[in-house]
Short mmCIF file of C-alpha atoms in Angstrom, two decimals:
data_model
loop_
_atom_site.label_atom_id
_atom_site.label_comp_id
_atom_site.label_asym_id
_atom_site.label_seq_id
_atom_site.Cartn_x
_atom_site.Cartn_y
_atom_site.Cartn_z
CA MET A 24 0.00 0.01 0.05
CA ARG A 25 1.42 3.40 -1.04
CA ARG A 26 2.17 5.89 1.73
CA THR A 27 -0.11 8.61 0.38
CA ALA A 28 -2.95 6.15 -0.14
CA LEU A 29 -2.48 4.81 3.44
CA GLU A 30 -2.50 8.32 4.88
CA ASP A 31 -5.73 9.20 3.02
CA LEU A 32 -7.39 5.96 4.20
CA LEU A 33 -6.41 6.45 7.80
CA ARG A 34 -7.59 10.04 7.81
CA THR A 35 -10.99 8.93 6.35
CA LEU A 36 -11.37 6.09 8.83
CA ALA A 37 -10.27 7.98 11.95
CA PRO A 38 -13.61 9.67 12.87
CA GLN A 39 -15.53 6.53 11.97
CA VAL A 40 -13.41 4.44 14.27
CA LEU A 41 -13.47 6.93 17.14
CA GLY A 42 -17.25 7.26 16.80
CA ALA A 43 -17.74 3.50 16.89
CA VAL A 44 -15.53 3.06 19.95
CA VAL A 45 -17.12 5.96 21.87
CA ARG A 46 -20.61 4.78 21.04
CA ARG A 47 -19.85 1.30 22.36
CA TYR A 48 -17.64 2.10 25.36
CA GLY A 49 -17.88 5.81 26.19
CA HIS A 50 -14.86 7.50 27.71
CA PHE A 51 -14.40 10.03 24.87
CA GLY A 52 -11.00 11.40 25.99
CA THR A 53 -9.32 8.05 26.61
CA ALA A 54 -10.92 6.50 23.50
CA GLU A 55 -9.47 9.27 21.35
CA ASP A 56 -6.01 8.46 22.66
CA ALA A 57 -6.61 4.67 21.95
CA VAL A 58 -7.73 5.35 18.40
CA GLN A 59 -4.63 7.52 17.80
CA GLU A 60 -2.45 4.59 18.92
CA ALA A 61 -4.40 2.25 16.70
CA LEU A 62 -3.71 4.59 13.71
CA LEU A 63 -0.02 4.67 14.56
CA ALA A 64 0.01 0.87 14.63
CA ALA A 65 -1.74 0.77 11.31
CA ALA A 66 0.75 3.15 9.73
CA ARG A 67 3.56 0.79 10.86
CA GLN A 68 1.96 -2.59 9.94
CA TRP A 69 -0.32 -2.02 6.88
CA PRO A 70 2.30 -1.16 4.27
CA ASP A 71 3.58 -4.77 4.50
CA ASP A 72 0.44 -6.54 5.73
CA PRO A 73 -2.90 -4.69 4.97
CA PRO A 74 -5.96 -6.16 6.66
CA ALA A 75 -8.94 -7.38 4.74
CA ASP A 76 -11.26 -5.02 6.71
CA PRO A 77 -9.29 -1.95 7.67
CA ARG A 78 -12.17 -0.36 9.69
CA ALA A 79 -12.86 -3.41 11.82
CA TRP A 80 -9.10 -3.87 12.34
CA LEU A 81 -8.80 -0.40 13.74
CA ILE A 82 -11.87 -0.71 15.88
CA ALA A 83 -10.57 -3.97 17.44
CA VAL A 84 -7.09 -2.62 18.13
CA ALA A 85 -8.47 0.60 19.52
CA ALA A 86 -10.86 -1.30 21.75
CA ARG A 87 -8.05 -3.47 23.11
CA ARG A 88 -5.86 -0.41 23.74
CA LEU A 89 -8.78 1.37 25.43
CA THR A 90 -9.02 -1.59 27.76
CA ASP A 91 -5.34 -1.28 28.65
CA LEU A 92 -5.63 2.41 29.19
CA LEU A 93 -8.61 2.15 31.45
CA ARG A 94 -7.02 -0.59 33.52
CA ALA A 95 -3.96 1.46 33.98
CA GLU A 96 -5.84 4.63 34.99
CA GLN A 97 -8.88 3.37 36.75
CA ALA A 98 -7.95 1.65 40.00
CA ARG A 99 -11.29 1.89 41.73
CA ARG A 100 -13.32 -1.29 42.06
CA ARG A 101 -16.55 0.17 40.62
CA ARG A 102 -14.88 0.51 37.20
CA GLU A 103 -13.69 -3.08 37.04
CA ALA A 104 -16.95 -4.33 35.57
CA ALA A 105 -16.66 -1.86 32.65
CA VAL A 106 -13.10 -2.81 32.02
CA PHE A 107 -14.06 -6.51 31.97
CA ARG A 108 -16.70 -5.77 29.31
CA LEU A 109 -14.15 -3.96 27.20
CA ALA A 110 -11.88 -6.99 27.08
CA HIS A 111 -14.41 -8.98 25.17
CA GLU A 112 -14.61 -9.31 21.39
CA VAL A 113 -15.89 -6.23 19.48
CA HIS A 114 -19.60 -6.55 18.69
CA PRO A 115 -19.88 -6.91 14.90
CA GLU A 116 -22.65 -4.34 14.55
CA ILE A 117 -20.56 -1.39 15.66
CA ALA A 118 -18.23 -1.90 12.69
CA GLN A 119 -21.21 -1.18 10.41
CA THR A 120 -22.15 2.23 11.90
CA ASP A 121 -20.69 5.56 10.78
CA ASP A 122 -20.84 7.83 13.77
CA SER A 123 -18.71 10.59 12.25
CA LEU A 124 -21.54 13.12 12.40
CA VAL A 125 -22.37 12.41 16.05
CA LEU A 126 -18.68 12.86 16.82
CA LEU A 127 -18.61 16.15 14.91
CA PHE A 128 -21.48 17.50 16.95
CA MET A 129 -19.76 16.40 20.15
CA CYS A 130 -16.46 18.21 19.18
CA CYS A 131 -18.50 21.35 18.43
CA HIS A 132 -20.34 21.33 21.70
CA PRO A 133 -21.68 24.84 22.56
CA ALA A 134 -19.85 24.64 25.92
CA LEU A 135 -16.50 24.90 24.19
CA LYS A 136 -14.87 28.06 23.00
CA PRO A 137 -14.52 28.38 19.23
CA ASP A 138 -10.70 27.75 19.25
CA ALA A 139 -11.25 24.55 21.32
CA GLN A 140 -13.98 23.41 18.94
CA VAL A 141 -11.66 23.88 16.00
CA ALA A 142 -8.71 22.13 17.70
CA LEU A 143 -10.76 19.16 18.89
CA THR A 144 -12.42 18.75 15.48
CA LEU A 145 -9.03 18.75 13.76
CA ARG A 146 -7.68 16.22 16.25
CA ALA A 147 -10.66 13.83 16.65
CA ILE A 148 -12.30 14.08 13.24
CA GLY A 149 -9.50 15.31 10.98
CA GLY A 150 -6.99 12.82 12.31
CA LEU A 151 -4.31 15.34 12.82
CA SER A 152 -1.74 14.80 15.51
CA THR A 153 -1.50 17.24 18.38
CA ALA A 154 1.72 18.52 16.87
CA GLU A 155 0.01 19.13 13.53
CA VAL A 156 -2.86 21.02 15.16
CA ALA A 157 -0.30 23.03 17.14
CA ARG A 158 1.49 24.00 13.95
CA ALA A 159 -1.86 25.02 12.44
CA PHE A 160 -2.46 27.41 15.36
CA LEU A 161 1.20 28.44 15.58
CA VAL A 162 1.45 27.51 19.23
CA PRO A 163 3.78 25.13 21.07
CA GLU A 164 2.67 21.41 21.10
CA GLU A 165 2.45 21.44 24.87
CA THR A 166 0.00 24.39 24.83
CA MET A 167 -2.12 22.64 22.27
CA ALA A 168 -2.11 19.41 24.24
CA ARG A 169 -3.45 21.26 27.25
CA ARG A 170 -6.09 22.98 25.15
CA ILE A 171 -7.32 19.74 23.72
CA GLY A 172 -7.17 18.03 27.14
CA ARG A 173 -9.38 20.79 28.62
CA ALA A 174 -11.82 20.48 25.73
CA LYS A 175 -12.15 16.76 26.36
CA GLN A 176 -12.74 17.30 30.00
CA ARG A 177 -15.48 19.83 29.32
CA VAL A 178 -17.17 17.39 26.96
CA LYS A 179 -16.95 14.65 29.54
CA ALA A 180 -18.22 16.97 32.34
CA SER A 181 -21.22 17.99 30.20
CA GLY A 182 -22.62 14.48 30.44
CA LEU A 183 -23.50 14.69 26.78
CA PRO A 184 -24.88 11.33 25.50
CA PHE A 185 -23.20 9.89 22.43
CA ALA A 186 -26.10 10.58 20.05
CA LEU A 187 -27.25 13.18 17.68
CA PRO A 188 -28.85 16.28 19.30
CA PRO A 189 -32.60 16.05 19.83
CA PRO A 190 -34.57 17.29 16.71
CA ALA A 191 -35.46 20.52 18.48
CA ASP A 192 -31.77 21.42 18.91
CA ARG A 193 -30.31 19.89 15.82
CA GLN A 194 -30.44 22.85 13.44
CA GLU A 195 -28.93 25.21 15.96
CA ARG A 196 -26.11 22.70 16.75
CA LEU A 197 -25.54 22.03 13.01
CA ALA A 198 -25.02 25.83 12.61
CA VAL A 199 -22.20 25.60 15.15
CA VAL A 200 -20.66 22.65 13.27
CA LEU A 201 -20.72 24.53 9.93
CA HIS A 202 -19.33 27.58 11.60
CA VAL A 203 -16.33 25.62 12.91
CA LEU A 204 -15.74 24.09 9.47
CA TYR A 205 -15.96 27.70 7.99
CA LEU A 206 -13.34 28.92 10.48
CA ILE A 207 -10.93 26.11 9.60
CA PHE A 208 -11.33 26.75 5.94
CA ASN A 209 -10.88 30.52 6.27
CA GLU A 210 -7.60 30.03 8.24
CA GLY A 211 -6.43 27.68 5.58
CA TYR A 212 -7.29 29.90 2.61
CA ALA A 213 -6.14 33.25 4.07
CA ALA A 214 -3.93 32.68 7.11
CA THR A 215 -4.13 35.33 9.78
CA ARG A 216 -0.71 34.53 11.20
CA GLY A 217 2.72 33.44 10.07
CA ASP A 218 4.74 33.77 6.83
CA ALA A 219 2.45 31.83 4.46
CA LEU A 220 -0.45 33.30 2.52
CA HIS A 221 -2.53 30.18 2.87
CA ARG A 222 -2.27 26.73 4.55
CA PRO A 223 -3.54 24.25 1.92
CA ASP A 224 -3.68 21.40 4.39
CA LEU A 225 -6.22 23.21 6.54
CA ALA A 226 -8.32 24.22 3.60
CA ALA A 227 -8.28 20.75 2.20
CA GLU A 228 -9.28 19.27 5.62
CA ALA A 229 -12.19 21.72 5.93
CA ILE A 230 -13.43 20.73 2.47
CA ARG A 231 -13.12 17.03 3.29
CA LEU A 232 -15.03 17.35 6.51
CA THR A 233 -17.70 19.51 4.88
CA ARG A 234 -18.01 16.73 2.26
CA LEU A 235 -18.56 14.32 5.08
CA VAL A 236 -21.40 16.38 6.62
CA HIS A 237 -22.91 16.84 3.14
CA ARG A 238 -22.83 13.08 2.51
CA LEU A 239 -24.41 12.36 5.85
CA LEU A 240 -27.01 15.23 5.55
CA PRO A 241 -27.54 15.52 1.74
CA GLY A 242 -30.83 17.49 2.20
CA ASP A 243 -29.32 20.23 4.20
CA ARG A 244 -29.11 23.32 1.92
CA GLU A 245 -26.65 25.36 4.08
CA THR A 246 -24.28 22.41 4.20
CA ALA A 247 -24.36 22.20 0.39
CA GLY A 248 -23.98 26.03 0.26
CA LEU A 249 -20.88 25.88 2.54
CA LEU A 250 -19.29 23.16 0.45
CA ALA A 251 -19.94 25.14 -2.76
CA LEU A 252 -18.43 28.23 -1.16
CA MET A 253 -15.33 26.39 -0.16
CA LEU A 254 -14.88 24.82 -3.64
CA LEU A 255 -15.47 28.02 -5.53
CA THR A 256 -13.16 30.01 -3.28
CA ASP A 257 -10.32 27.36 -3.08
CA ALA A 258 -10.40 27.09 -6.87
CA ARG A 259 -8.54 30.42 -7.04
CA ARG A 260 -5.84 29.47 -4.49
CA GLU A 261 -3.06 28.67 -6.94
CA ALA A 262 -3.42 32.04 -8.68
CA ARG A 263 -3.29 34.06 -5.48
CA THR A 264 0.47 33.89 -5.22
CA ALA A 265 3.22 34.95 -7.63
CA PRO A 266 6.28 32.72 -8.16
CA ASP A 267 8.04 34.52 -5.29
CA GLY A 268 5.14 33.82 -2.97
CA SER A 269 3.77 37.33 -3.02
CA LEU A 270 0.00 38.07 -2.91
CA VAL A 271 -1.79 38.56 -6.26
CA PRO A 272 -5.19 40.39 -5.97
CA MET A 273 -8.10 38.76 -7.73
CA ALA A 274 -8.28 41.44 -10.47
CA GLU A 275 -4.68 40.62 -11.49
CA GLN A 276 -4.82 36.84 -11.22
CA ASP A 277 -4.17 34.55 -14.22
CA ARG A 278 -7.65 32.93 -14.44
CA THR A 279 -6.25 30.01 -16.48
CA ARG A 280 -4.70 28.85 -13.18
CA TRP A 281 -8.07 28.61 -11.45
CA ASN A 282 -9.20 25.07 -10.83
CA ALA A 283 -11.96 24.53 -13.47
CA GLU A 284 -13.01 21.18 -11.94
CA GLN A 285 -13.71 22.70 -8.52
CA ILE A 286 -15.54 25.67 -10.04
CA ALA A 287 -17.77 23.31 -12.07
CA GLU A 288 -18.58 21.23 -8.97
CA GLY A 289 -19.24 24.35 -6.86
CA ILE A 290 -21.50 25.89 -9.46
CA ALA A 291 -23.48 22.67 -9.85
CA LEU A 292 -23.96 22.49 -6.08
CA ILE A 293 -25.16 26.00 -5.68
CA THR A 294 -27.32 25.90 -8.80
CA ALA A 295 -29.18 22.86 -7.48
CA THR A 296 -29.51 24.38 -3.99
CA LEU A 297 -30.69 27.96 -4.56
CA PRO A 298 -34.09 27.21 -6.13
CA ARG A 299 -35.15 25.01 -3.11
CA GLY A 300 -36.15 27.87 -0.82
CA VAL A 301 -35.02 31.09 0.84
CA PRO A 302 -31.23 31.03 0.62
CA GLY A 303 -29.10 31.00 3.77
CA ALA A 304 -25.80 32.91 4.39
CA TYR A 305 -23.49 30.25 3.01
CA GLN A 306 -25.67 29.81 -0.09
CA LEU A 307 -25.57 33.51 -0.78
CA GLN A 308 -21.85 33.67 -0.28
CA ALA A 309 -21.40 30.75 -2.64
CA ALA A 310 -23.57 32.58 -5.28
CA ILE A 311 -21.28 35.66 -5.00
CA ALA A 312 -18.26 33.42 -5.39
CA ALA A 313 -19.86 31.79 -8.45
CA VAL A 314 -20.28 35.17 -10.08
CA HIS A 315 -16.67 35.95 -9.59
CA ASP A 316 -15.54 32.55 -10.91
CA GLU A 317 -17.76 32.75 -14.00
CA ALA A 318 -16.43 36.10 -15.17
CA PRO A 319 -13.99 35.62 -18.04
CA SER A 320 -11.95 38.60 -16.79
CA ALA A 321 -11.96 41.06 -13.94
CA PRO A 322 -13.48 43.92 -15.98
CA GLU A 323 -16.34 41.59 -17.10
CA THR A 324 -17.33 40.79 -13.46
CA ASP A 325 -21.09 41.42 -12.96
CA TRP A 326 -20.63 43.83 -10.06
CA PRO A 327 -24.42 44.89 -10.03
CA GLN A 328 -25.44 41.28 -9.42
CA ILE A 329 -22.83 41.01 -6.64
CA VAL A 330 -24.16 44.17 -5.02
CA ALA A 331 -27.70 42.72 -5.11
CA LEU A 332 -26.52 39.47 -3.54
CA TYR A 333 -24.63 41.32 -0.77
CA GLU A 334 -27.77 43.32 0.04
CA LEU A 335 -29.64 40.00 0.41
CA LEU A 336 -26.81 38.72 2.64
CA MET A 337 -26.87 41.90 4.74
CA ARG A 338 -30.55 41.20 5.51
CA ARG A 339 -29.99 37.48 6.11
CA ALA A 340 -26.75 37.61 8.13
CA PRO A 341 -25.70 41.18 8.85
CA GLY A 342 -22.15 41.79 10.11
CA PRO A 343 -19.23 44.22 9.68
CA MET A 344 -17.35 41.97 7.14
CA VAL A 345 -20.45 41.57 5.02
CA ALA A 346 -20.89 45.27 5.07
CA LEU A 347 -17.24 45.83 4.13
CA ASN A 348 -17.56 43.51 1.14
CA HIS A 349 -20.75 45.27 0.15
CA ALA A 350 -18.95 48.60 0.11
CA VAL A 351 -16.31 47.16 -2.21
CA ALA A 352 -19.01 45.79 -4.54
CA VAL A 353 -20.80 49.18 -4.54
CA ALA A 354 -17.51 50.95 -5.34
CA MET A 355 -16.80 48.60 -8.22
CA ALA A 356 -20.34 48.88 -9.64
CA ARG A 357 -20.94 52.66 -9.09
CA GLY A 358 -17.50 54.21 -8.51
CA PRO A 359 -15.34 54.86 -5.48
CA ALA A 360 -17.30 57.91 -4.40
CA ALA A 361 -20.33 55.62 -3.76
CA GLY A 362 -18.36 53.05 -1.71
CA LEU A 363 -16.17 55.27 0.46
CA PRO A 364 -18.97 56.72 2.68
CA LEU A 365 -20.11 53.13 3.52
CA LEU A 366 -16.74 52.53 5.27
CA ASP A 367 -17.41 55.23 7.80
CA ASP A 368 -20.17 52.98 9.35
CA LEU A 369 -17.86 50.23 10.36
CA PRO A 370 -16.15 51.20 13.71
CA GLU A 371 -16.02 47.47 14.67
CA LEU A 372 -13.33 47.03 12.05
CA GLU A 373 -11.07 49.91 13.03
CA GLY A 374 -8.48 47.46 14.29
CA ASP A 375 -8.77 45.16 11.27
CA HIS A 376 -6.26 45.77 8.39
CA ARG A 377 -8.94 44.92 5.77
CA LEU A 378 -11.00 48.00 6.43
CA HIS A 379 -7.98 50.30 5.93
CA ALA A 380 -6.76 48.30 2.90
CA VAL A 381 -10.22 48.70 1.19
CA ARG A 382 -10.25 52.47 2.05
CA ALA A 383 -6.76 52.84 0.69
CA HIS A 384 -7.78 51.13 -2.57
CA LEU A 385 -10.89 53.24 -3.05
CA LEU A 386 -8.99 56.39 -2.27
CA GLU A 387 -6.40 55.37 -4.84
CA MET A 388 -9.11 54.69 -7.37
CA SER A 389 -10.53 58.20 -6.70
CA GLY A 390 -7.17 59.87 -7.05
CA ASP A 391 -6.63 61.05 -3.48
CA LEU A 392 -3.11 59.61 -3.25
CA PRO A 393 -1.99 61.26 0.08
CA ALA A 394 -5.07 59.91 1.95
CA ALA A 395 -4.60 56.51 0.21
CA SER A 396 -0.89 56.44 1.37
CA GLU A 397 -1.99 57.00 4.98
CA SER A 398 -4.61 54.20 4.78
CA TYR A 399 -2.09 51.77 3.19
CA ARG A 400 0.30 52.59 5.99
CA ARG A 401 -2.34 51.93 8.63
CA ALA A 402 -3.44 48.67 6.95
CA ALA A 403 0.14 47.38 6.70
CA SER A 404 0.74 48.04 10.39
CA LEU A 405 -2.34 45.97 11.36
CA ALA A 406 -1.83 42.97 8.97
CA GLY A 407 -1.03 39.84 10.99
CA ALA A 408 0.34 37.62 8.25
CA LEU A 409 3.46 38.45 6.30
CA PRO A 410 2.21 38.22 2.57
CA PRO A 411 -0.64 40.79 2.90
CA ARG A 412 1.67 43.05 5.00
CA GLN A 413 4.25 42.96 2.20
CA TYR A 414 1.62 43.60 -0.49
CA LEU A 415 0.32 46.68 1.44
CA PHE A 416 3.80 48.08 1.98
CA GLY A 417 4.37 47.61 -1.78
CA ARG A 418 1.26 49.55 -2.64
CA LEU A 419 2.37 52.24 -0.13
CA ALA A 420 5.72 52.54 -1.86
CA HIS A 421 4.04 52.78 -5.27
CA ILE A 422 1.56 55.46 -4.08
CA SER A 423 4.30 57.39 -2.37
CA THR A 424 6.18 57.63 -5.74
CA ASP A 425 2.95 58.79 -7.45
CA VAL A 426 2.41 61.49 -4.81
CA ARG A 427 5.88 62.94 -5.54
CA LEU A 428 5.25 62.94 -9.24
CA VAL A 429 1.86 64.66 -8.88
CA SER A 430 3.40 67.29 -6.60
CA SER A 431 5.90 68.09 -9.37
CA ILE A 432 3.12 68.34 -11.83
CA MET A 433 1.08 70.70 -9.68
CA THR A 434 3.89 73.25 -9.54
CA THR A 435 3.36 73.76 -13.37
CA CYS A 436 -0.38 73.44 -13.56
CA ALA A 437 -3.11 75.86 -12.49
CA ALA A 438 -5.47 73.06 -11.42
CA THR A 439 -4.88 69.33 -11.10
CA LYS A 440 -7.16 66.32 -10.78
CA THR A 441 -5.92 62.72 -10.50
CA THR A 442 -7.87 59.56 -11.19
CA THR A 443 -7.11 55.91 -11.63
CA THR A 444 -8.19 54.34 -14.91
CA ALA A 445 -9.96 50.95 -15.26
CA THR A 446 -6.59 49.39 -15.97
CA GLY A 447 -5.20 50.69 -12.69
CA GLU A 448 -2.99 53.42 -14.27
CA LEU A 449 -2.79 56.84 -12.81
CA GLU A 450 -4.17 59.62 -15.05
CA VAL A 451 -3.46 63.27 -14.26
CA ARG A 452 -5.63 65.98 -15.80
CA CYS A 453 -4.65 69.64 -15.30
CA THR A 454 -5.26 73.06 -16.75
CA LYS A 455 -3.03 73.87 -19.68
CA PRO A 456 -0.31 76.28 -18.59
CA ALA A 457 -0.58 79.78 -20.08
CA GLY A 458 1.23 80.15 -23.36
CA HIS A 459 1.58 76.33 -23.86
CA GLU A 460 1.47 75.47 -27.59
CA GLY A 461 2.46 71.81 -27.26
CA PRO A 462 0.30 68.61 -27.65
CA HIS A 463 -2.86 68.01 -25.58
CA GLU A 464 -1.13 65.08 -23.81
CA VAL A 465 2.40 64.68 -22.49
CA LYS A 466 3.99 62.12 -20.18
CA LEU A 467 5.74 62.79 -16.83
CA GLY A 468 7.39 59.58 -15.72
CA ALA A 469 5.01 56.77 -16.52
CA PHE A 470 1.85 58.96 -16.21
CA PRO A 471 -0.15 60.64 -18.93
CA ILE A 472 -1.02 64.25 -18.44
CA ARG A 473 -4.02 65.55 -20.44
CA TRP A 474 -4.72 69.27 -20.71
CA HIS A 475 -8.28 70.31 -20.53
#
């Protein structure tokens, strides 16, 4: 068995095995340790001697290991009966049940903080080691081990039965599960910390887990919408970075590098889902992503349609980031003067680099280069990850050069107005100097100057 195929198989089986063991024996925290040891044993033995039924093999090994762990850690007499039961042969019916969804609900228990939900989901469902989860969060392994340990204890203390939530609570609890998967994907697609623009392993894991939920709940429209959103967004990942690793904005991306297969799958999903009722937040975001992905080029993007979708999203799931993206869409559809005032209503994002980056871009589009420079400077100082910070400083350096050139123009012109063309080039219009008999357009540096 090839190493990559083995890793994929073990990652797929991990939540199924853990779910089966917890359903039969309980002891979530200890069972998770036992399953991890079974997975390690499989990684060592299967390349040379793969079992006929990998899932049943893992369940049996994990159950035996759980027995050993419980015997070692539970000395009190009242637990001996439970330990004795665990020593017996695994019941065949538990090997036929996929409890991954139950396990996912447990890891996303409302009693846990969001970072603990994400960490426990990656560890128990995603099959990542504690070290891998720690690397994803950029924290020491010991810190992550304590965080996961505390999360397990909270789940245990909650007395939560190993079963799906009751029907009355299920939709609310599912919303938490989808939100956790959304957080994992976002951190993978646009890392908020570290030197990398994205973390493909996290994004891929979020897509895999969302596929799992979609397979187990095929009728849930928001699950389908989230999966479509992830596919349509992740399809652009390869084009987001230049060969040197720097960030490439969507308008400048080589669209031939977008993943056509993922786009087709995402569009098919959202096309089948939208007509089935009032769309939820993930479905609307997926529809917006589909409009972007279907545009042959950046200038051909249907911005009025995106504005309309964001207005629906603002009514369905209002929030500062939705409002920020709506402002961008308005500016692209109607001009920067229409979008800039909308940014003044977002005080919650004052400490977020994205607000200042958007303001800088719109100010640059409108020709107010000194104000754009200040906003780029502020955005760069707030960016947590290195690639966006480098990009913003690059824009700042470019704008600062433009400001110096415009200043030199203004010394010879009676009136000056700067704008940015559709292609992103700076255009300077100024009153023709007295006595000038030359052409109606000249160049200063790289910029056209048109007399009027």
